[in-house]
Short mmCIF file of C-alpha atoms in Angstrom, two decimals:
data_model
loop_
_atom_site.label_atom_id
_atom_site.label_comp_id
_atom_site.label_asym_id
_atom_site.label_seq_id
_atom_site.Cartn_x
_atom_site.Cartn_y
_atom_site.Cartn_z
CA UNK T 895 15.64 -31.81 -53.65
CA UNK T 896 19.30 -32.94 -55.30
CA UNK T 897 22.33 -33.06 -53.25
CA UNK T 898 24.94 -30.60 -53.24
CA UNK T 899 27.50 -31.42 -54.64
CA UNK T 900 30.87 -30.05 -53.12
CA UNK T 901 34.44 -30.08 -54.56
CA UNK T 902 36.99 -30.08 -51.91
CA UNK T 903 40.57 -28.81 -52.93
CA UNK T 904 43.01 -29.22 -50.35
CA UNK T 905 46.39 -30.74 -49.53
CA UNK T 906 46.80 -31.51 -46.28
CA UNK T 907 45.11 -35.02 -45.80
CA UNK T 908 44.21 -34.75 -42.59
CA UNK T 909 42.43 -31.96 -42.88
CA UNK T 910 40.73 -33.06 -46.19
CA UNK T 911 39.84 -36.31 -44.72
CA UNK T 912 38.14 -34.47 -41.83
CA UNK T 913 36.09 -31.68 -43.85
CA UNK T 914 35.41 -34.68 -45.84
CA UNK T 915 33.55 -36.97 -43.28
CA UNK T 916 32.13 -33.48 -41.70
CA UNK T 917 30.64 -32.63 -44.99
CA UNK T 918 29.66 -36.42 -45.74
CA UNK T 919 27.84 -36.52 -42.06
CA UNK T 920 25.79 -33.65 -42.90
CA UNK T 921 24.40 -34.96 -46.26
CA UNK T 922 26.81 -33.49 -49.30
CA UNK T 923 27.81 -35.52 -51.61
CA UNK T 924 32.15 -34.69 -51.92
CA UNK T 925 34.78 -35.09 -54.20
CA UNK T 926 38.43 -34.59 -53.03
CA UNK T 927 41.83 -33.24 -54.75
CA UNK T 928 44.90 -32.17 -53.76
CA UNK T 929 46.13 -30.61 -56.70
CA UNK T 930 44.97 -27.59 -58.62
CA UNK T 931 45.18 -29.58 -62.23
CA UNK T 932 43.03 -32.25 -61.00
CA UNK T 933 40.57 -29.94 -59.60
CA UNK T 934 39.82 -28.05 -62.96
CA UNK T 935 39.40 -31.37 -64.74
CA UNK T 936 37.05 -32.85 -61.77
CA UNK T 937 35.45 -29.39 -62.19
CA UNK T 938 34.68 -29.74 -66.03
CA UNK T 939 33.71 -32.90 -65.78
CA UNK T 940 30.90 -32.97 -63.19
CA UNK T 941 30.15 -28.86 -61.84
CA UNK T 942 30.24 -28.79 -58.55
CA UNK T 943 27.43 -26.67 -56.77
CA UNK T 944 30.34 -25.19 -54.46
CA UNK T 945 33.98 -25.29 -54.09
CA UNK T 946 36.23 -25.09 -51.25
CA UNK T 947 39.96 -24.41 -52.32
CA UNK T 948 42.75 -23.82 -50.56
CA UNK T 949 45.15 -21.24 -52.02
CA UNK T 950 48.48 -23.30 -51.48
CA UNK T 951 48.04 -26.37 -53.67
CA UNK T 952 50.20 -28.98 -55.73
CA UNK T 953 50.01 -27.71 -59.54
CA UNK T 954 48.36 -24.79 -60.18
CA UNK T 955 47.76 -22.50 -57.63
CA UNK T 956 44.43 -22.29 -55.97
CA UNK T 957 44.05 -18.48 -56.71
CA UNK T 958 44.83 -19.29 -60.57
CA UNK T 959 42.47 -22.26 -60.29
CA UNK T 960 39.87 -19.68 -59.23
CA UNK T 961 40.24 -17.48 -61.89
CA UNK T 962 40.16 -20.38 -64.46
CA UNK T 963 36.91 -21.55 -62.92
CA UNK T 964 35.52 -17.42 -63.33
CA UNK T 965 36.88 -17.58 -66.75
CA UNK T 966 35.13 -21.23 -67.78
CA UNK T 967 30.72 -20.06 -68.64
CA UNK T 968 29.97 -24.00 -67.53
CA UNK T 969 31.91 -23.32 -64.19
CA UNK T 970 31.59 -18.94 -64.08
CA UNK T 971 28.23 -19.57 -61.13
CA UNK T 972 29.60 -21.84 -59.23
CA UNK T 973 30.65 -20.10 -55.30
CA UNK T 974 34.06 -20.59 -54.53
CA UNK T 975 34.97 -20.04 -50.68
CA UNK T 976 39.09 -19.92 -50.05
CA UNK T 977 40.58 -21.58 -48.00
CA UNK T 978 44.20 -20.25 -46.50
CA UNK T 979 47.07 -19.44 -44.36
CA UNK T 980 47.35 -15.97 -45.69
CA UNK T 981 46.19 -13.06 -43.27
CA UNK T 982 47.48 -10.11 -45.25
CA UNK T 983 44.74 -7.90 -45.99
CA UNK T 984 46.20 -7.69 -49.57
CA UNK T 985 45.85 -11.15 -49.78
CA UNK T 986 42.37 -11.57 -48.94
CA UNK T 987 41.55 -8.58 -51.85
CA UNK T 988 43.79 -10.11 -53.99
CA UNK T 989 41.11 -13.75 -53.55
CA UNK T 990 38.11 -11.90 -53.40
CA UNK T 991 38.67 -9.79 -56.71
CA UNK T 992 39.93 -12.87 -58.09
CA UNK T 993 36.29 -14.33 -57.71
CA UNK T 994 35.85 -15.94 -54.72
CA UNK T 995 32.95 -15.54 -52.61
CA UNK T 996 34.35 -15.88 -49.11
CA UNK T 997 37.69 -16.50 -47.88
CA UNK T 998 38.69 -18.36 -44.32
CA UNK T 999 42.54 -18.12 -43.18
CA UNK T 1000 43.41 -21.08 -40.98
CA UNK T 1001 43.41 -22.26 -38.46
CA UNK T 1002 40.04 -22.23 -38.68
CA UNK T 1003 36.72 -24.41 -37.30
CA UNK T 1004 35.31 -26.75 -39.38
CA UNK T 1005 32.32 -25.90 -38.00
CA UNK T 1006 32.39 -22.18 -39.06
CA UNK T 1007 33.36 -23.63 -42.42
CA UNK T 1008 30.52 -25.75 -42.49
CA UNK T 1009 27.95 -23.11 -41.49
CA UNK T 1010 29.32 -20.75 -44.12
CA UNK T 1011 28.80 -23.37 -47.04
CA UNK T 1012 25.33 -23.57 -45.43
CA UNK T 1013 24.80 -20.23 -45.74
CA UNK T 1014 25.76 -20.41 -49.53
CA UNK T 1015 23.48 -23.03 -50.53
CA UNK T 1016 20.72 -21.80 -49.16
CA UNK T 1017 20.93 -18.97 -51.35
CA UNK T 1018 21.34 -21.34 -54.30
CA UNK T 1019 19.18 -24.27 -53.33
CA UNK T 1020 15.97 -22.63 -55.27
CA UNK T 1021 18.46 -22.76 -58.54
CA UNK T 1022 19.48 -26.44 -57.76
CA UNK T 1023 15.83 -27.48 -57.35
CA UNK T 1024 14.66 -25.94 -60.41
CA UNK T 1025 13.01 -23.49 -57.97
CA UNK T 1026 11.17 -19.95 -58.67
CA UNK T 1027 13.81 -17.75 -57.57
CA UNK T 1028 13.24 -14.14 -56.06
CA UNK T 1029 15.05 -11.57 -55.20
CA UNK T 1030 13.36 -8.94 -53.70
CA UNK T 1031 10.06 -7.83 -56.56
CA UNK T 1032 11.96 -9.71 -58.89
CA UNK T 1033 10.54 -13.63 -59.27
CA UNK T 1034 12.14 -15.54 -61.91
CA UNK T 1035 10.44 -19.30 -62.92
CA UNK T 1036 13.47 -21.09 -64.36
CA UNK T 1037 11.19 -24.36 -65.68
CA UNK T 1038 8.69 -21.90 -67.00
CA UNK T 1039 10.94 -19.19 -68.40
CA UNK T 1040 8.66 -16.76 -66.66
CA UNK T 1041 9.74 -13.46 -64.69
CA UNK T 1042 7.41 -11.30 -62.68
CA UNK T 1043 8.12 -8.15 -61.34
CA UNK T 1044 5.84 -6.61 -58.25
CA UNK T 1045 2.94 -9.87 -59.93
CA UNK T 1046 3.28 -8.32 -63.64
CA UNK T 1047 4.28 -10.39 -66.27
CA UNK T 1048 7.92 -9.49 -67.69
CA UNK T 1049 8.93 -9.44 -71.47
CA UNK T 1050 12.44 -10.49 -71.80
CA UNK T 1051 14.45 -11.51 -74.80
CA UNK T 1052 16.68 -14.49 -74.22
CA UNK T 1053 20.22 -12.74 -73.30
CA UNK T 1054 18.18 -10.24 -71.32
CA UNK T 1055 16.54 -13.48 -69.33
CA UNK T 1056 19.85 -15.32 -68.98
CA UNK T 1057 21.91 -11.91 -67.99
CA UNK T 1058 18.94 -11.42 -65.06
CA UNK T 1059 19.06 -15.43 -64.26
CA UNK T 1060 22.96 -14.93 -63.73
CA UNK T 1061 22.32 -11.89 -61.77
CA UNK T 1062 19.42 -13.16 -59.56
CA UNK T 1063 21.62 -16.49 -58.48
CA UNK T 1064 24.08 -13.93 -56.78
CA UNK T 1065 22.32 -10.94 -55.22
CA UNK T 1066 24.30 -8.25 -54.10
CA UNK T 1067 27.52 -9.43 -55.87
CA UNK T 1068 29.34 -7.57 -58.09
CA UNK T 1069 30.18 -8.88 -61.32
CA UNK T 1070 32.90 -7.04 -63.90
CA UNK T 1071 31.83 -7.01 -67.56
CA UNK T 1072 34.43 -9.47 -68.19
CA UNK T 1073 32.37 -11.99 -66.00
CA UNK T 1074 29.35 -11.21 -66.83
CA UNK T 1075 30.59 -11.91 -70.61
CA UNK T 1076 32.55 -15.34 -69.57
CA UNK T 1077 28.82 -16.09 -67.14
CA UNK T 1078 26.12 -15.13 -70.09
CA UNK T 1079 27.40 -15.81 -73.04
CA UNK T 1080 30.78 -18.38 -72.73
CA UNK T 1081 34.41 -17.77 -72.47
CA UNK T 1082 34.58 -18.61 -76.47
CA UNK T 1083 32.73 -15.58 -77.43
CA UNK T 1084 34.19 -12.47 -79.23
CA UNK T 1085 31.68 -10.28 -78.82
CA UNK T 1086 33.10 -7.29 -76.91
CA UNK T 1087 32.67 -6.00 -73.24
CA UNK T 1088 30.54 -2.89 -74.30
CA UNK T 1089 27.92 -5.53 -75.58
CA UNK T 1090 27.31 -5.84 -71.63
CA UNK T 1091 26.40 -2.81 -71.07
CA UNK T 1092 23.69 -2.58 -73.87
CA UNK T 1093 22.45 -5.66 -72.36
CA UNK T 1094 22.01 -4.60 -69.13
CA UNK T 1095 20.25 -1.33 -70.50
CA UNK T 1096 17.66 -3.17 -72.05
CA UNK T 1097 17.34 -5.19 -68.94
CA UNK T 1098 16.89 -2.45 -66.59
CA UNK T 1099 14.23 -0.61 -69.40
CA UNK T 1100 12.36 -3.82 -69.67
CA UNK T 1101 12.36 -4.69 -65.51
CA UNK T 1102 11.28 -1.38 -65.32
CA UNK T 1103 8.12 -0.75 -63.30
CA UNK T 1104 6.75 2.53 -62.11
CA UNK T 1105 7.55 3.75 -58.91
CA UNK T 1106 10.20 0.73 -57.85
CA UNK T 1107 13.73 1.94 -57.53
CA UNK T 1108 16.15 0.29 -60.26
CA UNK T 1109 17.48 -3.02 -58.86
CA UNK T 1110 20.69 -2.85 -61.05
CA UNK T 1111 23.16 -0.96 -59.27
CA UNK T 1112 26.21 -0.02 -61.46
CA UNK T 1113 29.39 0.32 -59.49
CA UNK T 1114 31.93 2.47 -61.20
CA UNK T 1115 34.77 0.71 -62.33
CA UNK T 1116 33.83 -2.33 -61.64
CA UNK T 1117 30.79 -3.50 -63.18
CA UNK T 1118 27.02 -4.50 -61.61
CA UNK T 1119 25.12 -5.73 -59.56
CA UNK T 1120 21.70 -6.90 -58.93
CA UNK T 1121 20.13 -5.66 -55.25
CA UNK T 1122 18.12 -7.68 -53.21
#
C-alpha cells in the first residue's frame, strides 16, 4: 500500500516542525509551506492525498487557498482539514462551505489532529491502493471499471462512472453542482451546472435496483450526496 502523502500549510515553525516529525513518526510522507502561494504550486505539482491548512497564512489566505484547491478537478478530491485560531461559529461555516472537511481551532492536540487525519485516510486508503471501494450495496472496482450493486453487474456510461467514483470517495458529503462540475469534468469546462443534474438522473435510473432505497440524496439548495 503507497504512502500518504500529506501537505502541511502552516506558519508558525514550531508548530510545523512538530506536526511534521509527529506525522513523519507515524509513517506519512510530508511536505511543508508556510505560505498560501507556495502551497497551491506544491499542490499542482505533486496532489497531496490530504491537506492540513491553517487559515492565517503568508500570501493567500488559507480559506482562499481552499477554495482554489475545490475549484482545481486535479486537486477538487483531495480532504482538506483547517487548521485555526478562529472560534466564531460563523467562521467555522464560513471553512466548511468553503470545502473543507474538518476544521480544528487551536490550541489544539496534535494528537487529536493526528487521529482525525487517520480517520480520513482510512476512508480513502481503498482509492489510494487502487482498491474495490464500497459504500454501502454500492461496490465500485476502480482497476476493473466494474460497479456492482446488491452482486449485479452495473451498466454505466463513462461520466455516469466517474460522477459515482467522485461520489463514492466521499460518502455522506455534500457536494454543490458547482463541485461536482469542477470534480467530474475539470474547472476548464463550459458545460453548464444543469448538465449535473441530468447526470445524476441517469445515475440514480441506472444504480437503480428494486426494492433498495435511492442512495443519492438531493439536498435542496445545495446539491448531493451519496449515502452510505
Amino acid at each position: 500500500m503507497p504512502i500518504a502523502k500529506l501537505l502541511l500549510v502552516e506558519d508558525d515553525p514550531s508548530l510545523c516542525e512538530l506536526l511534521e516529525f509527529r506525522f513523519r513518526t507515524e509513517g506519512y510522507a510530508v511536505r511543508s509551506t508556510g505560505d498560501g502561494d507556495e502551497a497551491l504550486i506544491l499542490a499542482v505539482e505533486d496532489v497531496p492525498d490530504l491537506v492540513i491548512l491553517d487559515w492565517m497564512i503568508e500570501g493567500t489566505s488559507g480559506i482562499e487557498v481552499c477554495r482554489r484547491l475545490r475549484r482545481d478537478a486535479a486537486t477538487a478530491h483531495v480532504p482538506i482539514i483547517m487548521l485555526t485560531a478562529r472560534e466564531a461559529e460563523d467562521d467555522r461555516i464560513r471553512g466548511l462551505d468553503t470545502g473543507a472537511d474538518d476544521y480544528l481551532t487551536k490550541p489544539f492536540s496534535p494528537r487529536e489532529l493526528l487521529a482525525r487525519v487517520a480517520a480520513v485516510m482510512r476512508r480513502i486508503r481503498p482509492v489510494l491502493a487502487g482498491e474495490a471501494i464500497t459504500v454501502g450495496d454500492i461496490r465500485l472496482d476502480p482497476v476493473a471499471h466494474r460497479v456492482e450493486r446488491k452482486g449485479k453487474m452495473i451498466q454505466l456510461g463513462p461520466t455516469e462512472y466517474r460522477l459515482l467514483k467522485f461520489l463514492m470517495e466521499s460518502p455522506g458529503r455534500v457536494f454543490s453542482r458547482g463541485q461536482l462540475l469542477d470534480g467530474v469534468w475539470g474547472t476548464g469546462s463550459d458545460i453548464e451546472l444543469r448538465t449535473v443534474d441530468v447526470h445524476i438522473r441517469r445515475l440514480r435510473k441506472a444504480i437503480e435496483v428494486e426494492g433498495a432505497p435511492d442512495p443519492v440524496r438531493t439536498v435542496r439548495s445545495a446539491g448531493y450526496s451519496l449515502e452510505p
